């Protein structure tokens, strides 16, 4: 894991070379993807519920999905861009290094500007959890936690599946 944290540190330094560009990209990602949430809210302005689901129940499920997707796109983007490693021959270079190949691929491309989408999904999740009518106990908190972990696992599995398709 220390190798992955070194990759995180290197990519963070790289992205902060141009601070204004990083800030503008971060803000643009943050506000552009709020369009999805505003679409859901506008839809529920017209209809009070959809098949019995309220706006906050839909926002909760959408926030969980967005959390998993944005987490994987932020921290595991190298797997999603695996086809580029094959095309430009960088995968052969990774195979020659005496390090764990999975960690090298995970750390190949880390985009901290996409962290804004992760932050945005956390904000929507907090709003939905506060506004939804659920009496929270330990089991429901654990369920929400495992839903977030499962969402990350599903999207990472999809990324790995797409990467494995490159060998066919």
Tab-separated table of C-alpha atoms in Angstrom:
chain	number	residue	atom	x	y	z
A	1	UNK	CA	0.000	0.000	0.000
A	2	UNK	CA	2.910	2.369	0.524
A	3	UNK	CA	3.562	2.173	-3.215
A	4	UNK	CA	0.010	3.302	-3.936
A	5	UNK	CA	0.331	6.214	-1.506
A	6	UNK	CA	3.538	7.240	-3.286
A	7	UNK	CA	1.572	7.231	-6.534
A	8	UNK	CA	-1.106	9.391	-4.895
A	9	UNK	CA	1.500	11.871	-3.716
A	10	UNK	CA	3.172	12.052	-7.137
A	11	UNK	CA	-0.100	12.562	-9.002
A	12	UNK	CA	-1.199	15.215	-6.520
A	13	UNK	CA	2.056	17.132	-7.062
A	14	UNK	CA	1.646	16.798	-10.818
A	15	UNK	CA	-1.875	18.182	-10.760
A	16	UNK	CA	-0.886	21.086	-8.520
A	17	UNK	CA	1.809	22.236	-10.959
A	18	UNK	CA	-0.877	24.424	-12.545
A	19	UNK	CA	-2.984	25.484	-9.585
A	20	UNK	CA	-5.476	27.661	-11.474
A	21	UNK	CA	-6.137	24.901	-13.994
A	22	UNK	CA	-6.641	22.399	-11.170
A	23	UNK	CA	-9.063	24.693	-9.330
A	24	UNK	CA	-11.064	25.499	-12.468
A	25	UNK	CA	-11.249	21.820	-13.480
A	26	UNK	CA	-12.269	20.869	-9.952
A	27	UNK	CA	-15.034	23.494	-9.866
A	28	UNK	CA	-16.271	22.735	-13.365
A	29	UNK	CA	-16.545	19.013	-12.573
A	30	UNK	CA	-18.325	19.871	-9.342
A	31	UNK	CA	-20.959	22.113	-10.927
A	32	UNK	CA	-21.468	20.243	-14.202
A	33	UNK	CA	-22.378	16.996	-12.467
A	34	UNK	CA	-24.856	18.767	-10.210
A	35	UNK	CA	-27.009	18.895	-13.332
A	36	UNK	CA	-27.938	15.262	-12.725
A	37	UNK	CA	-29.189	16.041	-9.247
A	38	UNK	CA	-31.094	19.110	-10.403
A	39	UNK	CA	-32.745	16.989	-13.090
A	40	UNK	CA	-34.005	14.597	-10.422
A	41	UNK	CA	-35.257	17.490	-8.288
A	42	UNK	CA	-37.001	19.095	-11.279
A	43	UNK	CA	-38.618	15.760	-12.120
A	44	UNK	CA	-39.991	15.523	-8.595
A	45	UNK	CA	-41.316	19.083	-8.794
A	46	UNK	CA	-43.700	17.841	-11.461
A	47	UNK	CA	-44.509	14.503	-9.786
A	48	UNK	CA	-44.636	14.057	-6.018
A	49	UNK	CA	-43.343	10.479	-6.172
A	50	UNK	CA	-42.352	7.862	-8.713
A	51	UNK	CA	-43.718	4.369	-8.036
A	52	UNK	CA	-43.846	5.203	-4.330
A	53	UNK	CA	-40.299	6.570	-4.049
A	54	UNK	CA	-39.779	10.086	-2.734
A	55	UNK	CA	-37.157	12.509	-3.999
A	56	UNK	CA	-34.811	11.810	-1.101
A	57	UNK	CA	-35.024	8.040	-1.508
A	58	UNK	CA	-34.080	8.432	-5.167
A	59	UNK	CA	-31.294	10.868	-4.261
A	60	UNK	CA	-29.985	8.393	-1.698
A	61	UNK	CA	-29.743	5.578	-4.229
A	62	UNK	CA	-28.343	7.896	-6.896
A	63	UNK	CA	-25.783	9.267	-4.413
A	64	UNK	CA	-24.637	5.745	-3.543
A	65	UNK	CA	-24.190	4.889	-7.216
A	66	UNK	CA	-22.420	8.181	-7.918
A	67	UNK	CA	-20.136	7.616	-4.903
A	68	UNK	CA	-18.965	4.234	-6.167
A	69	UNK	CA	-18.468	5.432	-9.718
A	70	UNK	CA	-16.616	8.609	-8.771
A	71	UNK	CA	-14.450	6.802	-6.188
A	72	UNK	CA	-13.318	4.313	-8.812
A	73	UNK	CA	-12.788	7.010	-11.429
A	74	UNK	CA	-10.717	9.023	-8.980
A	75	UNK	CA	-8.496	6.383	-7.417
A	76	UNK	CA	-8.583	3.439	-9.867
A	77	UNK	CA	-8.605	5.272	-13.201
A	78	UNK	CA	-5.586	3.292	-14.392
A	79	UNK	CA	-7.758	0.193	-14.726
A	80	UNK	CA	-10.329	2.149	-16.727
A	81	UNK	CA	-7.595	3.389	-19.077
A	82	UNK	CA	-5.987	-0.051	-19.389
A	83	UNK	CA	-6.481	-0.187	-23.146
A	84	UNK	CA	-4.182	2.830	-23.518
A	85	UNK	CA	-1.470	0.944	-21.594
A	86	UNK	CA	-1.746	-1.906	-24.078
A	87	UNK	CA	-1.811	0.372	-27.132
A	88	UNK	CA	1.249	2.467	-26.274
A	89	UNK	CA	3.268	-0.436	-24.827
A	90	UNK	CA	3.353	0.869	-21.252
A	91	UNK	CA	1.945	-2.389	-19.922
A	92	UNK	CA	5.157	-4.196	-20.939
A	93	UNK	CA	7.142	-1.626	-18.956
A	94	UNK	CA	4.948	-2.259	-15.902
A	95	UNK	CA	5.486	-6.014	-16.178
A	96	UNK	CA	9.257	-5.553	-15.960
A	97	UNK	CA	9.116	-3.708	-12.642
A	98	UNK	CA	9.516	-5.819	-9.495
A	99	UNK	CA	6.338	-4.438	-7.923
A	100	UNK	CA	2.742	-5.606	-7.669
A	101	UNK	CA	1.219	-5.195	-11.128
A	102	UNK	CA	-2.277	-4.405	-9.808
A	103	UNK	CA	-1.024	-1.540	-7.646
A	104	UNK	CA	0.997	-0.200	-10.550
A	105	UNK	CA	-2.069	-0.220	-12.784
A	106	UNK	CA	-4.224	1.376	-10.067
A	107	UNK	CA	-1.665	4.131	-9.628
A	108	UNK	CA	-0.992	4.684	-13.319
A	109	UNK	CA	-3.560	7.473	-13.597
A	110	UNK	CA	-5.116	9.167	-10.578
A	111	UNK	CA	-7.263	12.223	-11.226
A	112	UNK	CA	-7.831	14.500	-8.260
A	113	UNK	CA	-10.076	16.789	-10.291
A	114	UNK	CA	-12.606	13.950	-10.275
A	115	UNK	CA	-12.490	14.089	-6.493
A	116	UNK	CA	-15.047	16.893	-6.845
A	117	UNK	CA	-17.606	14.329	-8.022
A	118	UNK	CA	-16.829	12.219	-4.968
A	119	UNK	CA	-17.290	15.256	-2.745
A	120	UNK	CA	-20.526	16.073	-4.521
A	121	UNK	CA	-21.918	12.573	-3.990
A	122	UNK	CA	-21.041	12.761	-0.290
A	123	UNK	CA	-22.931	16.077	-0.014
A	124	UNK	CA	-26.007	14.609	-1.723
A	125	UNK	CA	-25.814	11.499	0.487
A	126	UNK	CA	-25.693	13.634	3.625
A	127	UNK	CA	-28.669	15.704	2.484
A	128	UNK	CA	-30.653	12.588	1.581
A	129	UNK	CA	-29.830	10.835	4.865
A	130	UNK	CA	-30.879	13.894	6.867
A	131	UNK	CA	-34.136	14.431	4.963
A	132	UNK	CA	-35.253	10.817	4.618
A	133	UNK	CA	-37.662	9.450	7.199
A	134	UNK	CA	-35.657	6.564	8.641
A	135	UNK	CA	-35.047	5.812	12.274
A	136	UNK	CA	-31.325	5.122	12.190
A	137	UNK	CA	-29.768	2.378	14.268
A	138	UNK	CA	-26.495	0.479	14.069
A	139	UNK	CA	-27.773	-2.043	11.527
A	140	UNK	CA	-29.036	0.626	9.142
A	141	UNK	CA	-25.775	2.572	9.397
A	142	UNK	CA	-23.833	-0.609	8.660
A	143	UNK	CA	-26.151	-1.332	5.744
A	144	UNK	CA	-25.470	2.117	4.285
A	145	UNK	CA	-21.727	1.626	4.792
A	146	UNK	CA	-21.774	-1.755	3.060
A	147	UNK	CA	-23.880	-0.311	0.251
A	148	UNK	CA	-21.135	2.259	-0.366
A	149	UNK	CA	-18.435	-0.428	-0.264
A	150	UNK	CA	-20.496	-2.628	-2.601
A	151	UNK	CA	-20.945	0.234	-5.031
A	152	UNK	CA	-17.176	0.722	-5.157
A	153	UNK	CA	-16.688	-3.030	-5.632
A	154	UNK	CA	-19.219	-3.216	-8.459
A	155	UNK	CA	-17.664	-0.360	-10.424
A	156	UNK	CA	-14.135	-1.640	-9.813
A	157	UNK	CA	-15.282	-5.048	-10.999
A	158	UNK	CA	-16.702	-3.465	-14.151
A	159	UNK	CA	-13.423	-1.620	-14.747
A	160	UNK	CA	-11.430	-4.842	-14.304
A	161	UNK	CA	-13.838	-6.710	-16.589
A	162	UNK	CA	-13.412	-4.047	-19.277
A	163	UNK	CA	-9.621	-4.186	-18.828
A	164	UNK	CA	-9.600	-7.961	-19.184
A	165	UNK	CA	-11.469	-7.575	-22.473
A	166	UNK	CA	-8.278	-6.048	-23.909
A	167	UNK	CA	-6.655	-9.503	-23.927
A	168	UNK	CA	-9.338	-11.125	-26.078
